[in-house]
mmCIF file of C-alpha atoms in Angstrom:
data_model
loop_
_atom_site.group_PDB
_atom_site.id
_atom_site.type_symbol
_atom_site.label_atom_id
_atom_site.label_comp_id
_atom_site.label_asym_id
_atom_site.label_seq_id
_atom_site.Cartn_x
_atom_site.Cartn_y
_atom_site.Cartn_z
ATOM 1 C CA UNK A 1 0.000 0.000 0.000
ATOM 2 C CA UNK A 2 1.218 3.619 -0.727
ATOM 3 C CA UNK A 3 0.753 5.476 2.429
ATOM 4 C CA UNK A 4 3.135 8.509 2.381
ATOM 5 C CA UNK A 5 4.385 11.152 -0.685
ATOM 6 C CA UNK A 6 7.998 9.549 0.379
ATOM 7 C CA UNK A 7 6.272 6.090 -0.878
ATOM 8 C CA UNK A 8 4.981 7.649 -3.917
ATOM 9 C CA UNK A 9 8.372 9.468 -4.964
ATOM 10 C CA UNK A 10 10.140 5.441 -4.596
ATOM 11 C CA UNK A 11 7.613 4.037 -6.688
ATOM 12 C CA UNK A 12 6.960 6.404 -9.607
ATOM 13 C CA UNK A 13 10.608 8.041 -9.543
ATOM 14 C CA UNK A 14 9.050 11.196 -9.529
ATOM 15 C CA UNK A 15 8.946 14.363 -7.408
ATOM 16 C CA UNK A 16 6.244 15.016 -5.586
ATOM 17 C CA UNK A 17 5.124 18.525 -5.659
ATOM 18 C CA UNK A 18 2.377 19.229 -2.904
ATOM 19 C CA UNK A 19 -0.064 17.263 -0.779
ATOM 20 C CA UNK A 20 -3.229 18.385 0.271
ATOM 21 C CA UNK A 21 -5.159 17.307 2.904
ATOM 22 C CA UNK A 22 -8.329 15.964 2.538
ATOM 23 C CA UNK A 23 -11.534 18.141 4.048
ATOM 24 C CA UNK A 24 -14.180 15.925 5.206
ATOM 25 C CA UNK A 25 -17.714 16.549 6.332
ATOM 26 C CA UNK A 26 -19.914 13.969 8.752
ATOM 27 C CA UNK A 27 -21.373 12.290 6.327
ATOM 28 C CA UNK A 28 -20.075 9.183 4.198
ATOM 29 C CA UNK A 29 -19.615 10.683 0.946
ATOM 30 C CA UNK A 30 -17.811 13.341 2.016
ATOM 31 C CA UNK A 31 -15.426 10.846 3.564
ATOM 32 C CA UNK A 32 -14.205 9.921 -0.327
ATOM 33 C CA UNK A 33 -11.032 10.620 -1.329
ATOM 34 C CA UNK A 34 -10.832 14.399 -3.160
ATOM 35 C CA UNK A 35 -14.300 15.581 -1.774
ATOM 36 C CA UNK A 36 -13.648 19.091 -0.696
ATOM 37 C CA UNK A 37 -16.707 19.726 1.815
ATOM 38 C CA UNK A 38 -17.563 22.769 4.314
ATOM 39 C CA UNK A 39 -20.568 23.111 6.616
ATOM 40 C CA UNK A 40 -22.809 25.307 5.281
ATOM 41 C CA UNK A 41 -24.039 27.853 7.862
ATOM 42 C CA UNK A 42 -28.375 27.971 7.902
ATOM 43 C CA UNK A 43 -29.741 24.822 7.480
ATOM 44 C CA UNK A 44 -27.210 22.209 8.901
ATOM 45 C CA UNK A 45 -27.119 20.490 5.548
ATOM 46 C CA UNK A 46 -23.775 19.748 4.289
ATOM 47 C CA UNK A 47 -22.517 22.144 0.969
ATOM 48 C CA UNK A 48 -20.000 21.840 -1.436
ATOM 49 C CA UNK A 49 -17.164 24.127 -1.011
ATOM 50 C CA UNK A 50 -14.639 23.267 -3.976
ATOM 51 C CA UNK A 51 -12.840 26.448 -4.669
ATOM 52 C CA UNK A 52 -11.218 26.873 -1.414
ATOM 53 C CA UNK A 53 -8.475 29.183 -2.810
ATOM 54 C CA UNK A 54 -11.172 31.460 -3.246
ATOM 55 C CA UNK A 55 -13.930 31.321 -0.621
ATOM 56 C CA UNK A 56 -11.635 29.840 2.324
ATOM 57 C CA UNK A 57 -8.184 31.624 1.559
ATOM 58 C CA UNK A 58 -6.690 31.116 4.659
ATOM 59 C CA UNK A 59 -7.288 27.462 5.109
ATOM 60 C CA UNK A 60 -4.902 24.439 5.436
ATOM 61 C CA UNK A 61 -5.976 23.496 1.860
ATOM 62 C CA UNK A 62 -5.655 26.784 0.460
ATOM 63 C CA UNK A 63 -1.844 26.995 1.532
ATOM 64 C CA UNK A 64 -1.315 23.423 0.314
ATOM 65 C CA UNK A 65 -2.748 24.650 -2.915
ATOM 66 C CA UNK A 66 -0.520 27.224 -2.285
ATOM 67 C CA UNK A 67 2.791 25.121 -2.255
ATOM 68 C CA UNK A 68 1.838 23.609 -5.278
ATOM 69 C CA UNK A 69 1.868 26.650 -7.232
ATOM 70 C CA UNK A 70 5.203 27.583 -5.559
ATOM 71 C CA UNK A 71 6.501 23.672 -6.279
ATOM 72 C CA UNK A 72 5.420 23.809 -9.743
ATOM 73 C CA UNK A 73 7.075 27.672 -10.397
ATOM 74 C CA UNK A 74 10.058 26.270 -9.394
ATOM 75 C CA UNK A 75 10.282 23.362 -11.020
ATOM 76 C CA UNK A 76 12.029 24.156 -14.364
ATOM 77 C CA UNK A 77 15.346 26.006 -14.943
ATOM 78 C CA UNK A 78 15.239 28.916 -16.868
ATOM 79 C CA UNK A 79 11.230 29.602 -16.245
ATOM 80 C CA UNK A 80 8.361 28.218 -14.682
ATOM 81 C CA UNK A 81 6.567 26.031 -16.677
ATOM 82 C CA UNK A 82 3.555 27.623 -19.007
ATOM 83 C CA UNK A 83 0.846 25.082 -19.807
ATOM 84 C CA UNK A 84 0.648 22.846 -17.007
ATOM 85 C CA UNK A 85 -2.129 19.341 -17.397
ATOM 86 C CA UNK A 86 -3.564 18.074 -14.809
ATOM 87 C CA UNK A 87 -5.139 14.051 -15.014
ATOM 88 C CA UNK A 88 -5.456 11.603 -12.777
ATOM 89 C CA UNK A 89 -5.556 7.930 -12.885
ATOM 90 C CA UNK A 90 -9.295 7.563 -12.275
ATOM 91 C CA UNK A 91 -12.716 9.512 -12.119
ATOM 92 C CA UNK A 92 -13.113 11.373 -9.104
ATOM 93 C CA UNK A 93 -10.187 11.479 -7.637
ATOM 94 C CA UNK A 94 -10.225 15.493 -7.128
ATOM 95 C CA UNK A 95 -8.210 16.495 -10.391
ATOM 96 C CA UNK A 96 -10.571 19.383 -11.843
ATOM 97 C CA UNK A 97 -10.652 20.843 -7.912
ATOM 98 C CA UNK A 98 -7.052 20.560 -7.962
ATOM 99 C CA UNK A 99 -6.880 22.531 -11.318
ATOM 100 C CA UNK A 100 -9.123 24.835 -10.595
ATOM 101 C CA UNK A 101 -7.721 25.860 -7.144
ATOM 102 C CA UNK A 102 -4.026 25.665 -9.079
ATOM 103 C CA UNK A 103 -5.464 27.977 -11.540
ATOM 104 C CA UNK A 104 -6.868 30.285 -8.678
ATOM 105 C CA UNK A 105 -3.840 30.839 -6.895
ATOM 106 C CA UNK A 106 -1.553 31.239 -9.823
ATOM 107 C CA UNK A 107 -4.134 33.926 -10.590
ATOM 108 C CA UNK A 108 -4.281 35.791 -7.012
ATOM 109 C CA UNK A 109 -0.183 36.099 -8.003
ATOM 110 C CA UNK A 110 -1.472 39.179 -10.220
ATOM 111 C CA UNK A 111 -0.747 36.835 -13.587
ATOM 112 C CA UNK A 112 -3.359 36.418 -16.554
ATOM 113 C CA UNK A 113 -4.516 32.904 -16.104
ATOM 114 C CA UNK A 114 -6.871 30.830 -18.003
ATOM 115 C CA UNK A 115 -8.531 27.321 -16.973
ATOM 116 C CA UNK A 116 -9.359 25.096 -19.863
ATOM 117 C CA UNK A 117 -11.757 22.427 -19.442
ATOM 118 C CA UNK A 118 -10.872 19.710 -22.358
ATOM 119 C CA UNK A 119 -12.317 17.166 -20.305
ATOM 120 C CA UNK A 120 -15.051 16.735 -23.302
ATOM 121 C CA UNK A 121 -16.171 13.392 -21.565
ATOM 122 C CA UNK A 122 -17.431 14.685 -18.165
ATOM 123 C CA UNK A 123 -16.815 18.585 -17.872
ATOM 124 C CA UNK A 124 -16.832 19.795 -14.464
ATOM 125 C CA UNK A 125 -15.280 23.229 -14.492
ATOM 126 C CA UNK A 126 -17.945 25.175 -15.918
ATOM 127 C CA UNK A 127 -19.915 23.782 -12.670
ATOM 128 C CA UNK A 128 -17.589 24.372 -10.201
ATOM 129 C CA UNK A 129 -17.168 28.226 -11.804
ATOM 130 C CA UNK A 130 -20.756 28.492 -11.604
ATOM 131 C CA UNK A 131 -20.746 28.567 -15.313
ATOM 132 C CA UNK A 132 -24.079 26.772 -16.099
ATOM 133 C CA UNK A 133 -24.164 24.131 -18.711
ATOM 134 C CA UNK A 134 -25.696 24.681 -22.244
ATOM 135 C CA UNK A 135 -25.092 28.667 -21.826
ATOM 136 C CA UNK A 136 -21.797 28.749 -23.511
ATOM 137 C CA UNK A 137 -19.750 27.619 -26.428
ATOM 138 C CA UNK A 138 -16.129 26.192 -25.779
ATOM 139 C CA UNK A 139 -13.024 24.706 -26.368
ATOM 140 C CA UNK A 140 -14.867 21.798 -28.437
ATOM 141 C CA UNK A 141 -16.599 24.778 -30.664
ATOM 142 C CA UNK A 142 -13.214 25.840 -31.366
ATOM 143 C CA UNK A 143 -12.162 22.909 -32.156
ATOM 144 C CA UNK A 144 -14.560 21.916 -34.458
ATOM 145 C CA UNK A 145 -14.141 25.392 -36.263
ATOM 146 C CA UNK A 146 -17.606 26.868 -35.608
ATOM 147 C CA UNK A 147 -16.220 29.467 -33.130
ATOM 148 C CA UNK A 148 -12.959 31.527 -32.238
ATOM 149 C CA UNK A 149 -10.609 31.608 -29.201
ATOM 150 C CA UNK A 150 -11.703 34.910 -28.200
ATOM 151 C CA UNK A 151 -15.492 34.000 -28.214
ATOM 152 C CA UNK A 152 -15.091 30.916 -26.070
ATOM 153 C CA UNK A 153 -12.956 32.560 -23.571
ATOM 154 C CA UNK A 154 -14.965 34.066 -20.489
ATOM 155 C CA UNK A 155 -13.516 36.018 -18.084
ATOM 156 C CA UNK A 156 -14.484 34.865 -14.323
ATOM 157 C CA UNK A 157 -17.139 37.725 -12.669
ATOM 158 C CA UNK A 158 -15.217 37.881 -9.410
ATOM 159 C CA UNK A 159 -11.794 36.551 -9.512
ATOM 160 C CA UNK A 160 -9.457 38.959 -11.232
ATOM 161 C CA UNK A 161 -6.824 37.748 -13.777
ATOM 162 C CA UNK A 162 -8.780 34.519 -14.202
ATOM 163 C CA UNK A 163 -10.606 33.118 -17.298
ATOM 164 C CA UNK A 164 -11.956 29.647 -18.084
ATOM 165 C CA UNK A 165 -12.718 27.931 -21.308
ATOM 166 C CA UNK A 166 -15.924 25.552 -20.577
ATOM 167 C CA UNK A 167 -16.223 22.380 -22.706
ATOM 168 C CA UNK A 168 -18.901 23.887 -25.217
ATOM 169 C CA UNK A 169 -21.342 20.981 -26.692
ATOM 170 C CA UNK A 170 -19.890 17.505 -25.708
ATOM 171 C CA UNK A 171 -18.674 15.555 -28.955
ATOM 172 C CA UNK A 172 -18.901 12.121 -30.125
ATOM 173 C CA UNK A 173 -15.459 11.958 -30.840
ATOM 174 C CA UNK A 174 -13.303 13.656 -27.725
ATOM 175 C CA UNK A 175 -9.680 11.864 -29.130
ATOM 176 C CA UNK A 176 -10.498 12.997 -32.835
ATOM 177 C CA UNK A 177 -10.727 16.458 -31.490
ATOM 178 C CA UNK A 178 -7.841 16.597 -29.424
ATOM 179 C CA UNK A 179 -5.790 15.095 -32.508
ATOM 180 C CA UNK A 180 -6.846 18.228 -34.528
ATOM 181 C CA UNK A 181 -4.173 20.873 -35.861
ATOM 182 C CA UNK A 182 -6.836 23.506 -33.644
ATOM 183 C CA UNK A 183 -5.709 22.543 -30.440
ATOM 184 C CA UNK A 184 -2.007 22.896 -31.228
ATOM 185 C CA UNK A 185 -3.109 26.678 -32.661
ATOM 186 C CA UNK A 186 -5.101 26.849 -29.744
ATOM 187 C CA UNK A 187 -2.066 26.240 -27.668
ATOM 188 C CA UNK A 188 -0.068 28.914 -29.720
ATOM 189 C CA UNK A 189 -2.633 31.458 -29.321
ATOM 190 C CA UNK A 190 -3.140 31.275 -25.566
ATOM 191 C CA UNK A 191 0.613 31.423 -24.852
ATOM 192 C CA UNK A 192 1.068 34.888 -26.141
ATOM 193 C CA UNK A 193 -2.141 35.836 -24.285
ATOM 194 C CA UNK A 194 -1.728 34.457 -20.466
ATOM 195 C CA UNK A 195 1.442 34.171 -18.473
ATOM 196 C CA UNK A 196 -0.666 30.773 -17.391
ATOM 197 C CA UNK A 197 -2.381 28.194 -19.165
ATOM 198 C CA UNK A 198 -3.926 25.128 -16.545
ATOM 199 C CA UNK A 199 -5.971 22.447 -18.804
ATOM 200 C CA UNK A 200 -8.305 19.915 -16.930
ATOM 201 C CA UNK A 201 -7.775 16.795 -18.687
ATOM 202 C CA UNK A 202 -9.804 13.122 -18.836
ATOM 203 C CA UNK A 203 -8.428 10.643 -16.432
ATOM 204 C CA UNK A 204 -5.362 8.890 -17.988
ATOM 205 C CA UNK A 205 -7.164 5.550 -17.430
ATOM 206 C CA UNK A 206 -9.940 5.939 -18.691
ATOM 207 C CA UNK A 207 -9.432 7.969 -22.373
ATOM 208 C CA UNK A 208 -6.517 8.680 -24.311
ATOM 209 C CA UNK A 209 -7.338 12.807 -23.917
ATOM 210 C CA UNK A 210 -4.858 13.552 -21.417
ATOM 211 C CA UNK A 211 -1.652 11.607 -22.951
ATOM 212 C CA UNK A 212 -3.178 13.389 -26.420
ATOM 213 C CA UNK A 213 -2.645 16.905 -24.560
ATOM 214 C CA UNK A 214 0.496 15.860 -22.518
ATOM 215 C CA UNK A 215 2.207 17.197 -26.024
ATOM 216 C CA UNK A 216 1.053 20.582 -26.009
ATOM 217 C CA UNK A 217 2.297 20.737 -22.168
ATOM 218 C CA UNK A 218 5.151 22.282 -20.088
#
C-alpha cells in the first residue's frame, strides 16, 4: 500500500510537488477521497465548497494549494513552466478541484490565467465556476471550427486575472478532437495571451485525452 508522498516518490521516480489534505464533512460521501466539503451555515445540511483558494483563503488546503503553485514555479530552470495538465488515474479522484484551485492561486499572483476544461467526456469546471451548462460555447466549438478563441474565452465575474474555457457541446469523438491541428493553434494562441495556461484533462485511465494533450504541455 502507498501510504506517504515519500512512498509515492520510490515508486513512480518522480517528485512530488504538494499534498493536500483531505476536508471531510460527517457524512459518508464526504469521507471519499478528493471531496472538498464545508458546513454550510443555515440549514445544517452539508454544501460543497470546492474552490477553497477562493472562498476559504486562509485554510490548510488553500496553503497546500498554495505550495503547489510555488513547487510547480520552481520546477524548471530557466522559467516556470507555461501550460501545465492536470489528469489523474481515475474519475473522481479530485483532479478538476485541484486545477481549478491551481489555476486560482496562480491567478491571485497578479498573472493572466486561463482554466481550460478539455475534459469533453465529463466537464466539471464550468460547474464548479458556476458557469451553467448549455449557456456557452467552448473549447470543443473551437475545435470543431464553428467558433474563435476569443469567443469561447470568459472572463471569471469575481476573480481577477482569471478566465476559463468551458467544454462547449460535448462531442462524439473527444480523441479525434484533441488530434486536430486547432488545439495545437489553440495552444499557440493562448501562450502569447496568459502568463498561465492550466488544462483539466480526462483521467489517464480511462481515455486517451490527457496523454493526447500531454504534447502541447510544459
Amino acid at each position: 500500500t502507498v501510504k506517504t508522498p515519500d512512498d509515492v516518490e520510490n515508486l513512480a521516480r518522480l517528485p512530488s510537488l504538494a499534498v493536500v489534505p483531505q476536508f471531510t464533512g460527517s457524512s459518508s460521501a464526504g469521507k471519499r477521497a478528493g471531496l472538498l466539503q464545508g458546513l454550510a451555515s443555515s440549514n445544517g445540511h452539508e454544501k460543497r465548497i470546492e474552490l477553497v483558494a477562493q472562498h476559504l483563503p486562509k485554510s490548510q488546503m488553500s496553503e497546500a494549494f498554495r505550495a503547489l503553485r510555488t513547487s510547480l514555479l520552481l520546477s524548471q530552470a530557466g522559467h516556470p513552466p507555461q501550460v501545465i495538465l492536470v489528469t489523474s488515474a481515475l474519475p473522481r479522484e479530485g483532479k478538476t478541484t485541484a486545477a481549478a484551485n491551481l489555476a486560482v492561486t496562480l491567478a491571485q499572483l497578479g498573472d493572466s490565467t486561463v482554466l481550460v476544461d478539455a475534459d469533453l467526456r465529463k466537464p466539471g469546471v464550468g460547474r464548479l465556476l458556476n458557469m451553467t451548462g448549455g449557456k456557452y460555447a467552448g473549447l470543443s466549438s473551437y475545435l470543431a471550427g464553428v467558433s474563435s478563441l476569443d469567443l469561447v474565452t470568459v472572463p471569471h465575474a469575481t476573480i481577477p486575472n482569471l478566465a476559463a474555457i468551458p467544454t462547449g457541446p460535448l462531442p462524439p469523438n473527444p480523441a479525434d478532437l484533441l488530434s486536430s491541428g486547432k488545439l495545437t493553434e489553440a495552444i499557440a494562441e493562448l501562450r502569447t495571451k496568459y502568463k498561465f495556461i492550466v488544462i483539466d484533462s480526462p483521467p489517464v485511465m480511462a481515455a486517451t485525452d490527457a496523454v493526447i494533450l500531454s504534447v502541447q504541455c510544459d
